[in-house]
Amino acid sequence: MQYKIFWCKTNKYYTEKWLNTKYLEDRMWVFVASCIVTEKAKSKWLKFVISTIEDFESEEAKLYLSGCWTIKKWDLADDFYVTYPELQKFKEKIVLLWEDPIKEWIQEKIEKLKSKSLFTRKYLIIQNWCDNYCTFCVTIQARWGHTSRETEEIINEINDFVQSGWKEVVITGTNLWAWWTKNTKNYGETKFAELLDLILKETSIERLRISSLWVEYINKELLETLKDPRIYAHLHLSIQSGSDKILKLMNRNYSRNELIGKLEEIRKIKRIDWVMLSIWADFIVWFPGEEDSDFNDTLDIIRRFQITKVHAFPFSKHENRDSIPAAKFPNQIKNHIKSERMKDILKAWENIRNQFLSDNSNKELKLLIEKTNWETFSGWSENYIFLNEKNFETALPAEIKRWNIIKGIYRYIPEIKDENSDSWF
């Protein structure tokens, strides 16, 4: 079956799960994982769905649609075709699916995942949904209340991955650091550090990567755990803004001063393997009421704490679905201001990224090989630097084989760009 995934790691996890179900086992059409995080994401998957169905040559062909757009309050959205009337005429060709396949459809043997794998690394959801109600967020309307997976289930799934030959697991979720809290606002209750310790003790997974982190969950226990060489020297932070005023308007759970304090603690981390920590971060630009001083506060955070990659999302009103509070806020940003601010944020990020790569030059790193073809190979280091045969001198002997982890020396070459460096703008 052909497939197309839009945006998040959660979609990657559930797509692989769906494509290894008995329900889709013998169906040779198209599976699409939709996304609602931004207007851009929505327009992309909608355009893809329409063009794909219009190109169907068989009358029996079907498009199986999953992801955020098909669900509402955990169940299938009963107003799906009201929200998207342009898909109404394709209704007979579309099969709406839940985000997560029902247990009866999931194949029992994990070994089959390897032969049908979509990715070199395994994505593992430990938590889903959120209770925070940020004023810019529409996914709360699809996912609703926060839930956590059981410890034993998580450990067993990782051990199954290891037995199938996997070297890297990416832990993900809607607000994964809220794992085992009663509510995602109760960030003092998080048991995520304890979970990481347990994974390191009870599994032999070689690489453990943590996806998006909410600032308010950062604590001493988590920072200590991040020193372990088996955990990526990389954090992806959900910051959204560096301005006190905008953070309050967004209904975030931290102030600018608290954000600065957390980032200062992160930058003090000294890992056991001495690998330099990379920090990626999400920001929403053009949020209603964002003045020059607010935007400069965000730029200050990026520069002061050396954010090595910026995912800058334009504010989306989500006008073709249930409204979000921020869409009704006054002082919406004008287009010419948007353009100027985007140039500033892109320039700041590129300078920091190039300096980070230069600082890592001539250092020993480890590469998980994701692609190989004859004498070429590529993949990512443990601090998320894109490596290939041109900028990575392997330590001998090294078997150049997909899924292998090899050591070598990184050489900074400015012309080499990240292979999957989406602009996000």
mmCIF file of C-alpha atoms in Angstrom, residues 7 16 38 66 116 157 209 227 305 320-321 323 325 337 348 361 386 416:
data_model
loop_
_atom_site.group_PDB
_atom_site.id
_atom_site.type_symbol
_atom_site.label_atom_id
_atom_site.label_comp_id
_atom_site.label_asym_id
_atom_site.label_seq_id
_atom_site.Cartn_x
_atom_site.Cartn_y
_atom_site.Cartn_z
ATOM 1 C CA TRP A 7 4.070 16.429 9.673
ATOM 2 C CA GLU A 16 3.367 2.225 10.729
ATOM 3 C CA THR A 38 -1.240 24.764 10.764
ATOM 4 C CA SER A 66 -6.407 8.869 9.319
ATOM 5 C CA LYS A 116 7.477 -3.596 6.354
ATOM 6 C CA GLU A 157 7.538 -2.637 22.986
ATOM 7 C CA ARG A 209 15.716 10.193 21.281
ATOM 8 C CA LYS A 227 23.854 13.240 30.459
ATOM 9 C CA PHE A 305 20.753 30.274 24.043
ATOM 10 C CA ASN A 320 -12.454 26.220 8.433
ATOM 11 C CA ARG A 321 -12.827 24.156 11.612
ATOM 12 C CA SER A 323 -12.550 28.291 16.047
ATOM 13 C CA PRO A 325 -9.606 31.697 20.931
ATOM 14 C CA ILE A 337 5.355 42.888 9.035
ATOM 15 C CA ALA A 348 19.580 34.620 13.260
ATOM 16 C CA SER A 361 34.157 19.992 13.218
ATOM 17 C CA PHE A 386 23.411 15.438 9.148
ATOM 18 C CA ILE A 416 26.169 20.363 2.918
#
